[in-house]
Tab-separated table of C-alpha atoms and ligand atoms in Angstrom:
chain	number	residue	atom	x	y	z
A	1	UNK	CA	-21.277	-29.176	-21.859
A	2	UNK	CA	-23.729	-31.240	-20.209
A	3	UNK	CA	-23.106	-30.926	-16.426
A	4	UNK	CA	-23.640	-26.813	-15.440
A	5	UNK	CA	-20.435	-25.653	-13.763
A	6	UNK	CA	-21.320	-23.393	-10.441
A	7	UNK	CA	-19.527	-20.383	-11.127
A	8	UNK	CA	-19.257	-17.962	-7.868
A	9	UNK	CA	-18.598	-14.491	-8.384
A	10	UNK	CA	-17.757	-12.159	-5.789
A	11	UNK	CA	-18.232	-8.654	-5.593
A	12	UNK	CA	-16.902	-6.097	-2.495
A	13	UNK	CA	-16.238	-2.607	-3.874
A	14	UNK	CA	-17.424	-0.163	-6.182
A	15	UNK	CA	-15.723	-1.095	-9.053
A	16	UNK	CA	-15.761	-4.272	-8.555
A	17	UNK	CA	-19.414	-4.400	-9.061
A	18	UNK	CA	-18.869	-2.257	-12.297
A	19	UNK	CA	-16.373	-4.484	-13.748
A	20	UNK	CA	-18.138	-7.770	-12.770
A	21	UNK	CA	-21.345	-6.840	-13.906
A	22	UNK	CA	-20.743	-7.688	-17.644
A	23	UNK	CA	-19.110	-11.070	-16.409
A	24	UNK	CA	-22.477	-11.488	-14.507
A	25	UNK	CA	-25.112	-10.726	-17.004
A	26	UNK	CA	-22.671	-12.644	-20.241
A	27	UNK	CA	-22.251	-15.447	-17.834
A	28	UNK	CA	-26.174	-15.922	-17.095
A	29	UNK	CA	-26.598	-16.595	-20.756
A	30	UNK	CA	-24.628	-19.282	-21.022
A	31	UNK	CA	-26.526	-22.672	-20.692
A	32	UNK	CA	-23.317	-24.205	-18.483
A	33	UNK	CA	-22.973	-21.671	-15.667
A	34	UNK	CA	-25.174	-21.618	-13.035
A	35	UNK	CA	-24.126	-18.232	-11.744
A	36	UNK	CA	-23.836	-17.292	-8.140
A	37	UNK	CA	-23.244	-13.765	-7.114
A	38	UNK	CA	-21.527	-13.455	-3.727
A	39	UNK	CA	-21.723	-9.831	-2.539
A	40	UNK	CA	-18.743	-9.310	0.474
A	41	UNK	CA	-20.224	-5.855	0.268
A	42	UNK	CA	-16.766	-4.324	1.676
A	43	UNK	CA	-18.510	-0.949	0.127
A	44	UNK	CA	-22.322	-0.669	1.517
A	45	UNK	CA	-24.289	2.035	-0.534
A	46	UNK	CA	-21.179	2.384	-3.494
A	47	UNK	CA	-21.680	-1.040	-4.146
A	48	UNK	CA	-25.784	-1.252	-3.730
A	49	UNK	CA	-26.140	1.458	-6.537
A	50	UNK	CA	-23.661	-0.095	-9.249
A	51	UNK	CA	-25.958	-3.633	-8.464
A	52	UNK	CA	-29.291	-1.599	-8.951
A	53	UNK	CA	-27.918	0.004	-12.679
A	54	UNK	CA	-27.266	-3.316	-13.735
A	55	UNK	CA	-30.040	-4.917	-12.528
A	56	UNK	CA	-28.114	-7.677	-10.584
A	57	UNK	CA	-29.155	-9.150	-6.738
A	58	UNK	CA	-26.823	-11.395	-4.986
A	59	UNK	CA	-27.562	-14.782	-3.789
A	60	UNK	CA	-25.075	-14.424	-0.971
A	61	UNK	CA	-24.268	-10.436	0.717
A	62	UNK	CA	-22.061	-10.606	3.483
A	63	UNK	CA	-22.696	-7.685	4.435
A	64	UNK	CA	-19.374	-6.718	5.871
A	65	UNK	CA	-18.945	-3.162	5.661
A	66	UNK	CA	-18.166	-1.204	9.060
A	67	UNK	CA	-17.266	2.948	8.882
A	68	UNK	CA	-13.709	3.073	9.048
A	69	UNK	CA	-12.717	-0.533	8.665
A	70	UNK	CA	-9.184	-1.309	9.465
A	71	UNK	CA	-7.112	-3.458	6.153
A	72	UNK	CA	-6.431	-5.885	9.502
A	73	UNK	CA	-9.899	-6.253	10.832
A	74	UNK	CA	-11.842	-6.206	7.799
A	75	UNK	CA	-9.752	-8.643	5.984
A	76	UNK	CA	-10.044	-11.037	9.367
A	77	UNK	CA	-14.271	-10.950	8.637
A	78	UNK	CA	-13.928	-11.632	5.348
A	79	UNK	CA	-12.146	-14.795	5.323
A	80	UNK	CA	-14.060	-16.252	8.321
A	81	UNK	CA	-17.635	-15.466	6.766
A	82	UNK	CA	-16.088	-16.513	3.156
A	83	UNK	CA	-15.091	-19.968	4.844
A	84	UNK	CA	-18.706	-20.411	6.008
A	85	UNK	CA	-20.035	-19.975	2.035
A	86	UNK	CA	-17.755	-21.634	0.169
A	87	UNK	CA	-18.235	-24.564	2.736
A	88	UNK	CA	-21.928	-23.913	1.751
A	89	UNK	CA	-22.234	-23.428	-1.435
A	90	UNK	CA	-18.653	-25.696	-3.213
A	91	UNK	CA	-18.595	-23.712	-6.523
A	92	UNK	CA	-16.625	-25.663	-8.750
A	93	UNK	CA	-14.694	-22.121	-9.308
A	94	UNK	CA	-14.807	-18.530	-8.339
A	95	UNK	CA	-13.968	-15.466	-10.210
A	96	UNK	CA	-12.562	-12.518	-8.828
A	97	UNK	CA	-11.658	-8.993	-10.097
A	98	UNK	CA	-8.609	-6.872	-9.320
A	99	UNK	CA	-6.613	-5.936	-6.035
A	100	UNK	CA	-9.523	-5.475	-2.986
A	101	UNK	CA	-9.076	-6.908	0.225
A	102	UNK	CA	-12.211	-8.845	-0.879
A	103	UNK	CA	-10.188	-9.953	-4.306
A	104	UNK	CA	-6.994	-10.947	-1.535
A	105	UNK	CA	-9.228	-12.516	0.927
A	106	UNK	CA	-11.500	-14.969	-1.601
A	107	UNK	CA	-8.413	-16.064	-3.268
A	108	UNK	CA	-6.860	-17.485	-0.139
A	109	UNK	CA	-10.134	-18.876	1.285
A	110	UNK	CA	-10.406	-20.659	-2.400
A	111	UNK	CA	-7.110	-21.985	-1.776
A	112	UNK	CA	-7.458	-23.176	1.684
A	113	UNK	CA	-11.180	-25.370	0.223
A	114	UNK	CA	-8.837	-26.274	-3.417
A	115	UNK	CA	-11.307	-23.977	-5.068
A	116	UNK	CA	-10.048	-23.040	-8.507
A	117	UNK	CA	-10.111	-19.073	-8.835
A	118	UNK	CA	-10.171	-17.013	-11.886
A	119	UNK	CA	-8.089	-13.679	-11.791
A	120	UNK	CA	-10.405	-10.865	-13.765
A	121	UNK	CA	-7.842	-7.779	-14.731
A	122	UNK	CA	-4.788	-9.729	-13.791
A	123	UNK	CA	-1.038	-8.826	-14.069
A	124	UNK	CA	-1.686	-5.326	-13.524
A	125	UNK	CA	1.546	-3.921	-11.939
A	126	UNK	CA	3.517	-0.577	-10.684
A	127	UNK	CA	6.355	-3.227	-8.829
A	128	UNK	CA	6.568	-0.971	-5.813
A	129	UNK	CA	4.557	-2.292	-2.682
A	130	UNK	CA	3.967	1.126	-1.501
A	131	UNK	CA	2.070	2.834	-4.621
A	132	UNK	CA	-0.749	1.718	-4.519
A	133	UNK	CA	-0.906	0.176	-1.169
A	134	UNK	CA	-1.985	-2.266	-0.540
A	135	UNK	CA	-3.706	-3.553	-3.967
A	136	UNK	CA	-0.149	-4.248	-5.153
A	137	UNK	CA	0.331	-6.840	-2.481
A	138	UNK	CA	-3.446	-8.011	-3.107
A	139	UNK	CA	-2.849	-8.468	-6.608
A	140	UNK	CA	0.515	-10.482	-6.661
A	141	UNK	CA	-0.928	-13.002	-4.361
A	142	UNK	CA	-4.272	-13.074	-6.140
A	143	UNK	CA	-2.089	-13.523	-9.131
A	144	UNK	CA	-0.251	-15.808	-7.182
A	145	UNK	CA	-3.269	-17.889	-5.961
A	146	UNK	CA	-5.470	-17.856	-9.416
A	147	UNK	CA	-5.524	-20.920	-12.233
A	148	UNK	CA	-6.611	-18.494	-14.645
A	149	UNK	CA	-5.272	-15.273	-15.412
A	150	UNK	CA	-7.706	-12.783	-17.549
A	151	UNK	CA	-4.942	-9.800	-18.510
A	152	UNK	CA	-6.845	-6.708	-19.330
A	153	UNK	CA	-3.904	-5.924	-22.281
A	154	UNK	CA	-0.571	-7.433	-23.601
A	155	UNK	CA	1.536	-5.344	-20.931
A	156	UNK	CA	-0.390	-7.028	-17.819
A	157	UNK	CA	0.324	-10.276	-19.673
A	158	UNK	CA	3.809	-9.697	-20.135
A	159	UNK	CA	4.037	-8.707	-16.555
A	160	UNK	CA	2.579	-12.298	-15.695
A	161	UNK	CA	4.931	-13.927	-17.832
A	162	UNK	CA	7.979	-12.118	-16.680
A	163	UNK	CA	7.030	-13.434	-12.832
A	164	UNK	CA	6.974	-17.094	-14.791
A	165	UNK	CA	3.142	-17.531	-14.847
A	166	UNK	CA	2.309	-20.098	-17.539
A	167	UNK	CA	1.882	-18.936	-20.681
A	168	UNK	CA	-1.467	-21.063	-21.312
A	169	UNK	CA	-2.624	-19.826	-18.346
A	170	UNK	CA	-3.212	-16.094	-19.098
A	171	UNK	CA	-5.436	-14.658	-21.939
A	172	UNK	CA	-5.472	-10.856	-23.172
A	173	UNK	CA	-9.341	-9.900	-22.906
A	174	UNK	CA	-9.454	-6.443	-22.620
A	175	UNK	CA	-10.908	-5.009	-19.702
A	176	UNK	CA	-14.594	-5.362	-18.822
A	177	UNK	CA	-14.845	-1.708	-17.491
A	178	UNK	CA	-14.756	-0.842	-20.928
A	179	UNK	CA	-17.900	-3.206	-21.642
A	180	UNK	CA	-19.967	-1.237	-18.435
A	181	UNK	CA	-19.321	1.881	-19.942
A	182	UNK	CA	-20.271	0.948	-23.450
A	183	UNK	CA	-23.868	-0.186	-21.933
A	184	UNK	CA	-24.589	2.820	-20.547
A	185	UNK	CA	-22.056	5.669	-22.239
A	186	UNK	CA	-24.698	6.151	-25.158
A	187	UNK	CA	-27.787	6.615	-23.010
A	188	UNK	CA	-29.392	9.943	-22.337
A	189	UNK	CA	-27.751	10.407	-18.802
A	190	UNK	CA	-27.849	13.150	-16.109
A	191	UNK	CA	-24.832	14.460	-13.252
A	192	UNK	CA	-28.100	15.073	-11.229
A	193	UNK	CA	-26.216	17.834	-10.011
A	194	UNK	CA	-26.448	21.443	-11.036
A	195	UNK	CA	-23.051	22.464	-12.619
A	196	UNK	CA	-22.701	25.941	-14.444
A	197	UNK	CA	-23.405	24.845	-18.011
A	198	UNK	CA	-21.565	28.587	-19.033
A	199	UNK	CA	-18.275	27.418	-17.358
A	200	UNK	CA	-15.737	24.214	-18.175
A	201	UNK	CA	-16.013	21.164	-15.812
A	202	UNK	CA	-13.042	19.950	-13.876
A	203	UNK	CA	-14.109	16.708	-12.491
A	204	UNK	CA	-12.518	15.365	-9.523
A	205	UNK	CA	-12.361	11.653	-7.631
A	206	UNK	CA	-9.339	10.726	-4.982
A	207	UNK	CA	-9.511	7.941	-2.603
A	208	UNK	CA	-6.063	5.952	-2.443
A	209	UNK	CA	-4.507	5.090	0.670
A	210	UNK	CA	-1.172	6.302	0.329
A	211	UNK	CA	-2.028	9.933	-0.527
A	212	UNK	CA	-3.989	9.835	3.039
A	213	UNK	CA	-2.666	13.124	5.007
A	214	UNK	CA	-0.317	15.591	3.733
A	215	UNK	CA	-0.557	14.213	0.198
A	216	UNK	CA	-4.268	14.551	-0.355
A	217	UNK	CA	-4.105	17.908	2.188
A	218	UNK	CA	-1.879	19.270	-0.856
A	219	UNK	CA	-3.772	18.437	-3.839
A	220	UNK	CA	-6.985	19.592	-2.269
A	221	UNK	CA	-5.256	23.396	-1.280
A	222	UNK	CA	-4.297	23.032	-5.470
A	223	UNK	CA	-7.605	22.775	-6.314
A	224	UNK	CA	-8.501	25.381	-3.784
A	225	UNK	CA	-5.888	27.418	-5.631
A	226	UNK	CA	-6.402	26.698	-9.338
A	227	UNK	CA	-10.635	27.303	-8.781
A	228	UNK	CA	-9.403	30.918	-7.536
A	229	UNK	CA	-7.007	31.121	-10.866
A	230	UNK	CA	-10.037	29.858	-12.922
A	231	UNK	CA	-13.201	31.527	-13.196
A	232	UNK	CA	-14.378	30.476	-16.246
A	233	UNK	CA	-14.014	26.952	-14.361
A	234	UNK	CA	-15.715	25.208	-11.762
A	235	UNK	CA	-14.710	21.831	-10.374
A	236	UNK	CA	-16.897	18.793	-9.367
A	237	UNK	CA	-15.582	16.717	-6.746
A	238	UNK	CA	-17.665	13.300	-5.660
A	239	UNK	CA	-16.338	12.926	-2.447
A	240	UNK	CA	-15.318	9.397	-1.697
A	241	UNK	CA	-16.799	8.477	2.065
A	242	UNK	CA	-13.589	7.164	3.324
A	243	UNK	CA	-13.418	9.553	6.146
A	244	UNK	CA	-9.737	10.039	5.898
A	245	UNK	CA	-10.895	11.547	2.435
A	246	UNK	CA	-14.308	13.416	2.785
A	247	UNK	CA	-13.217	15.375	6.458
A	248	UNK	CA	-9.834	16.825	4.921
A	249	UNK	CA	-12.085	17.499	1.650
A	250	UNK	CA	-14.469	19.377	3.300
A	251	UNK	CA	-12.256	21.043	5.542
A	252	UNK	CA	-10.579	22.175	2.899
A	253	UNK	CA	-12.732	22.832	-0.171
A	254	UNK	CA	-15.899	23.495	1.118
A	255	UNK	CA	-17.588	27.293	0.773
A	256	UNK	CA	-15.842	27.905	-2.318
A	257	UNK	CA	-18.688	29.494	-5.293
A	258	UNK	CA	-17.078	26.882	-7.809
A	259	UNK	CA	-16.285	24.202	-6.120
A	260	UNK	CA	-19.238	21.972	-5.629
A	261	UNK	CA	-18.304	19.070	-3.272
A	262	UNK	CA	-21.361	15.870	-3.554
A	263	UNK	CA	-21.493	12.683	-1.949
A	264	UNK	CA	-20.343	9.764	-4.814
A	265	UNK	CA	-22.469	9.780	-7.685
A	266	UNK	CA	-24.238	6.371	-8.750
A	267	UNK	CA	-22.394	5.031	-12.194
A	268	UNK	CA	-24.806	6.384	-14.878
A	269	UNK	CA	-24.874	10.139	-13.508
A	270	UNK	CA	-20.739	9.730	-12.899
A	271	UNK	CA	-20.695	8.360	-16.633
A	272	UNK	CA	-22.241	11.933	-17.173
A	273	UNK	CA	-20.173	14.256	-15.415
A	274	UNK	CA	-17.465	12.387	-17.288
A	275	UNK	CA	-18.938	13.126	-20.573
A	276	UNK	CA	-19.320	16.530	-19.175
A	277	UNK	CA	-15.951	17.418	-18.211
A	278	UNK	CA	-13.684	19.562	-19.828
A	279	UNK	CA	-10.641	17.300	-17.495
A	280	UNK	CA	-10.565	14.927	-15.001
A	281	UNK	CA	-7.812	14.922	-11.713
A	282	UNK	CA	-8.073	11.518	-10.251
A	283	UNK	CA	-5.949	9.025	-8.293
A	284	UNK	CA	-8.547	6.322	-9.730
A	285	UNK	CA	-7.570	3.052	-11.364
A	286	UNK	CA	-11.011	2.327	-13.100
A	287	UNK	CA	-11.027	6.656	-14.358
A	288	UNK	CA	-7.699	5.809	-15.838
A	289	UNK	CA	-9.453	3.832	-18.234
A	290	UNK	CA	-12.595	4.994	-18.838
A	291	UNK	CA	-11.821	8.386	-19.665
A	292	UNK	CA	-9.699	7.675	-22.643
A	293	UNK	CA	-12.268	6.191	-24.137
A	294	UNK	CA	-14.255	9.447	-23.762
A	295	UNK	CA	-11.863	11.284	-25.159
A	296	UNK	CA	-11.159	13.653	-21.501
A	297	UNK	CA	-8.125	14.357	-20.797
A	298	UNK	CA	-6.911	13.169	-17.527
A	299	UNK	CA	-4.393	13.981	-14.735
A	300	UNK	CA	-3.507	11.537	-11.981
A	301	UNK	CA	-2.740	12.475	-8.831
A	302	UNK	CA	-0.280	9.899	-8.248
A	303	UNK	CA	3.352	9.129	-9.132
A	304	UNK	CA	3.365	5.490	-10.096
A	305	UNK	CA	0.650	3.874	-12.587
A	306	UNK	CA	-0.345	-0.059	-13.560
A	307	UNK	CA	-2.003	1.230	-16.351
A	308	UNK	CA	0.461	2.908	-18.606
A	309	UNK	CA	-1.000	2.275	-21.956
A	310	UNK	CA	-2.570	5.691	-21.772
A	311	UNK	CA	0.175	7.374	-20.399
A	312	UNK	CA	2.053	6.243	-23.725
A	313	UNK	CA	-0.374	7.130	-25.616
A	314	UNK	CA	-0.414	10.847	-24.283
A	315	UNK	CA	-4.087	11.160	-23.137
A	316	UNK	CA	-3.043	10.549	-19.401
A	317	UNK	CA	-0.422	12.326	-17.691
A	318	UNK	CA	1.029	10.749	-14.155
A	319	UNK	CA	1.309	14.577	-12.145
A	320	UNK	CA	1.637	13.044	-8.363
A	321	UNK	CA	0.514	14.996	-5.367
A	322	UNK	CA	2.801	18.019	-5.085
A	323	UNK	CA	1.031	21.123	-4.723
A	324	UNK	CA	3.083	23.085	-7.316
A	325	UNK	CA	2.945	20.009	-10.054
A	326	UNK	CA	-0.752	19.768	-9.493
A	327	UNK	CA	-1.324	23.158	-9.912
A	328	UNK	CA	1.458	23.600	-13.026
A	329	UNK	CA	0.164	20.664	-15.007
A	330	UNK	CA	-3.477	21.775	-14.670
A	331	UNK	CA	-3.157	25.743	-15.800
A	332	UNK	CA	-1.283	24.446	-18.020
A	333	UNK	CA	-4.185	22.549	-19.632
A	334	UNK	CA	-6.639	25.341	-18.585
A	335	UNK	CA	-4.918	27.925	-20.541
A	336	UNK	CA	-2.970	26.267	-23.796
A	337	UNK	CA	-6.054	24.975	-25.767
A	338	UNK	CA	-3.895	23.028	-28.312
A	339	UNK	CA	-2.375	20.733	-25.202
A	340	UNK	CA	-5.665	20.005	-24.092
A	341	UNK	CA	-6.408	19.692	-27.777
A	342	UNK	CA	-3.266	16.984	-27.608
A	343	UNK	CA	-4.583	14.700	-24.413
A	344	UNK	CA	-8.479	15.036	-25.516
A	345	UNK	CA	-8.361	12.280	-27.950
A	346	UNK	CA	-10.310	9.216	-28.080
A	347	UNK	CA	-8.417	6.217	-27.059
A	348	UNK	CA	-9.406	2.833	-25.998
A	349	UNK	CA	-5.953	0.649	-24.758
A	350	UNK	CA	-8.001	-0.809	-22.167
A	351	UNK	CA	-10.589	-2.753	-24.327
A	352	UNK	CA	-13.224	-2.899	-27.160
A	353	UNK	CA	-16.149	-3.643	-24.979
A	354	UNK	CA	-16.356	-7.284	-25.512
A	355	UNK	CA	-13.994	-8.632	-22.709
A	356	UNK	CA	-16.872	-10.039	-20.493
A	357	UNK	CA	-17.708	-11.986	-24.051
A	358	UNK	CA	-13.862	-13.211	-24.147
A	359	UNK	CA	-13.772	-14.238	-20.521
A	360	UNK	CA	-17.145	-16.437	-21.071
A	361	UNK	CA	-15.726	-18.466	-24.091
A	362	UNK	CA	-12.470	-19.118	-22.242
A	363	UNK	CA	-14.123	-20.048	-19.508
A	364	UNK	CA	-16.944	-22.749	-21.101
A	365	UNK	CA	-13.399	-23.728	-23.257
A	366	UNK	CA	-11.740	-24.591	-20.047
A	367	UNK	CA	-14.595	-26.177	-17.616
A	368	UNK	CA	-15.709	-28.154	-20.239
A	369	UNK	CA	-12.090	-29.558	-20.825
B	1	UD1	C1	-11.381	0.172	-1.485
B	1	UD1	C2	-10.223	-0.673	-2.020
B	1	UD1	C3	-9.510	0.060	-3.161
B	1	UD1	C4	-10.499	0.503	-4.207
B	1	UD1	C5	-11.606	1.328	-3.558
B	1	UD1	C6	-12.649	1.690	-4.581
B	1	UD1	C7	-9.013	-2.111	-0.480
B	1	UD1	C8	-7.891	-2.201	0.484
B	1	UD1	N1	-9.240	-0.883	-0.996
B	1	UD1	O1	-10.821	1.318	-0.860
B	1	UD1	O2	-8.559	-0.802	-3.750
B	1	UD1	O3	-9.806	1.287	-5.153
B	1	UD1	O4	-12.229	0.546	-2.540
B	1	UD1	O5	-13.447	2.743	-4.128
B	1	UD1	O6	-9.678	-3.077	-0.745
B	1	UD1	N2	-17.468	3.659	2.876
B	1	UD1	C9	-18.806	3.965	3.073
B	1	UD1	N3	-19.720	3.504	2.146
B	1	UD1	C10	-19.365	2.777	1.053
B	1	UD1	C11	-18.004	2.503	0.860
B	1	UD1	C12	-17.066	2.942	1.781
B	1	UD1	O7	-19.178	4.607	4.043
B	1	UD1	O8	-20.234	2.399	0.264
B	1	UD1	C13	-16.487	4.152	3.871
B	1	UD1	C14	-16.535	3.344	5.179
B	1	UD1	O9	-16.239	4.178	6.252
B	1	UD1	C15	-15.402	2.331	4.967
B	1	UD1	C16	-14.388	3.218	4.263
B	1	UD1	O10	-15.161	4.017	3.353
B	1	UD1	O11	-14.934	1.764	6.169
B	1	UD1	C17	-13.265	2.521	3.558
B	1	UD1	O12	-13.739	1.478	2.712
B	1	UD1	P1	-12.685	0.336	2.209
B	1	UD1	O13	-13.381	-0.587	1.268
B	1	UD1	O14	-12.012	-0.281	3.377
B	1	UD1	O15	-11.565	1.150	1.467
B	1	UD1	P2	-11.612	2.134	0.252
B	1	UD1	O16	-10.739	3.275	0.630
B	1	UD1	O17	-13.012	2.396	-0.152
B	2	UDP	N1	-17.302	6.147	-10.055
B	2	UDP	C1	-18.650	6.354	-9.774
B	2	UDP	N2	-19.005	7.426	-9.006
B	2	UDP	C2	-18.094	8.301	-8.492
B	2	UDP	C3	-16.711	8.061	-8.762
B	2	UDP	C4	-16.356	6.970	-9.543
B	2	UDP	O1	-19.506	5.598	-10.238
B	2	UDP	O2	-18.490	9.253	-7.808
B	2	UDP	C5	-16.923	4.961	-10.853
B	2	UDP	C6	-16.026	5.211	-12.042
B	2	UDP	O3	-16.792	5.406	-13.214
B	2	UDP	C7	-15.176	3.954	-12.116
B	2	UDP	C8	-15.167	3.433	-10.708
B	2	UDP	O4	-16.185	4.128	-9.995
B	2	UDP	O5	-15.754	2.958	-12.933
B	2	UDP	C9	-13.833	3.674	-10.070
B	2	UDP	O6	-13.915	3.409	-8.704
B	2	UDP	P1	-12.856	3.924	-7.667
B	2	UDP	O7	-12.177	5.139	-8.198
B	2	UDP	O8	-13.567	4.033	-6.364
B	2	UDP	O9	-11.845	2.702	-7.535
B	2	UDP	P2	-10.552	2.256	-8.382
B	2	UDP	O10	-10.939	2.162	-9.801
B	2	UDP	O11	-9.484	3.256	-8.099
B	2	UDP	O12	-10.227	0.927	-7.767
């Protein structure tokens, strides 16, 4: 290719930054792209440390982050200051990742300037609006709005197809979170935080939206619960700083003697405490799939999943929020070492590490067409 193709890609949360990141640093080696990283920064520091680890500044940072931000007002700021830099800058295309407000808000702002957008872990799907709300939404009208569709595995592809997305469209590449971790799984990494080394780690992470209140109130009084049932156990629980998460966390797990409640941890030391853990509760999407790969078992703390290529598998088991099946599931794999033994296997169905690598070569196939 001859011409270089201005390839915009945009960036708002967490782990958007950690599943972009390979895209960024494959994509800068290609002699066609001229790369520009647009930072919405929806997430302020979460986002900041994931850039830093892999080395990445963007061109653009919107800068958009408030404490508290309402889905309504924060998606209003991000189209109106995406308007001004795609006006700016015309990228001949722009590549998003996942289900964000960010993700929903660039795709119709592409749309609205004829900007072609590429769809990073597309076709992912629970088909209830409700669970998880409201990246469902996001992610059928991202889906909806996108020329190219990168499916993470053959499931997210057939859910593309099923909707009548065109078959030449969409491309199985694995999913790049699997690529991040590879780059920095085999390094010599710390937690950073002290953790009993004499007892086994349960590591904890909850954020979603529609657990907010009694939900989350539940699984945290479980936890509460199973670190009383559990000596030989003591749980780690990066606190997301969503403050409909972190007040009813510490209200409610704080002052226990093994229950050590930290702000988030950067990538590489959360990388560690994952490699560290004896099990993981979550209500995570980007957890789901790394911790197979590590070989930890994992519960999630919610009752519908768009990734169930573990579940099948058996190393991930869907548990919900209810304080009983939270607390059942988890003895369970506290006390009967051969069902841990069962769940703690290393599986990969979300990727091989080289879907950044896939994603490039499609991409140089298609702009140079
Ligand atoms: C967002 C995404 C969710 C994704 C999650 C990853 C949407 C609707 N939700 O949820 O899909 O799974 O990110 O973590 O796009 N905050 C900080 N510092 C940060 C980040 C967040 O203080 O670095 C606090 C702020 O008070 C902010 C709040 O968290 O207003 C919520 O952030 P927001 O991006 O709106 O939602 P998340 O719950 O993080
Ligand atoms: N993660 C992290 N620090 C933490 C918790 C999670 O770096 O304290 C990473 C984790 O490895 C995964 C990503 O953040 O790659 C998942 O982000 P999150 O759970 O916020 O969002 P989701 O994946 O549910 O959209």
């Amino acid at each position: 290719m001859s011409v270089r193709r201005r390839i915009m890609v945009v960036i708002g949360t967490r782990p958007e930054a950690i599943k972009m990141a390979p895209v960024v640093l494959a994509l800068r080696e290609q002699p066609w792209a001229d790369v520009r990283v647009l930072a919405t920064a929806q997430h302020r520091q979460m986002l900041d440390q994931v850039l830093a680890a892999f080395g990445i500044v963007p061109d653009v940072d919107l800068d958009i982050m408030q404490p508290g931000q309402t889905l309504t007002a924060l998606t209003a700021r991000l189209l109106t200051r995406i308007d001004d830099v795609l006006a700016a800058e015309r990228p001949d295309i722009v590549l998003v990742q996942g289900d964000t407000t960010t993700v929903l808000s660039m795709a119709l702002a592409c749309f609205y300037h004829r900007i072609p957008v590429g769809h990073v872990e597309a076709g992912l799907r629970t088909g209830d609006l409700d669970n998880p709300f409201p990246e469902e939404m996001n992610r059928i009208v991202a889906g909806r709005l996108a020329r190219w569709h990168f499916a993470p595995t053959q499931t997210s592809r057939d859910n593309l197809l099923r909707e009548g997305f065109d078959d030449e469209a969409i491309f199985v590449t694995g999913n790049t979170v699997i690529d991040a971790l590879q780059q920095v799984a085999a390094r010599d990494l710390d937690i950073g935080v002290d953790v009993d080394p004499a007892k086994r780690l349960v590591l904890v992470t909850a954020h979603r939206r529609e657990n907010f209140g009694e939900p989350f109130r539940a699984v945290c009084r479980a936890i509460r619960h199973l670190a009383d049932a559990h000596p030989d156990t003591a749980f780690l629980y990066p606190v997301h700083p969503n403050p409909n998460v972190s007040d009813v966390a510490h209200d409610l797990l704080s002052g226990h003697e093994r229950i050590t409640l930290c702000r988030p941890l950067d990538y590489l030391p959360f990388v560690a405490a994952m490699k560290r853990a004896h099990l993981i509760l979550t209500d995570s999407g980007g957890v789901q799939e790394e911790a197979p790969a590590l070989g930890k078992p994992v519960l999630v703390l919610r009752h519908e999943t768009e990734r169930p290529e573990a579940v099948e598998a058996g190393v991930v088991r869907l548990v919900g929020t209810d304080y009983d099946a939270v607390v059942a599931e988890t003895s369970r794999l506290l006390r009967d070492d051969a069902a841990w033994r069962a769940m703690a296997r290393g599986v990969s169905p979300y990727g091989d590490g080289r879907a950044a690598a896939r994603i490039t070569e499609l991409l140089g196939q298609r702009l140079a067409a």
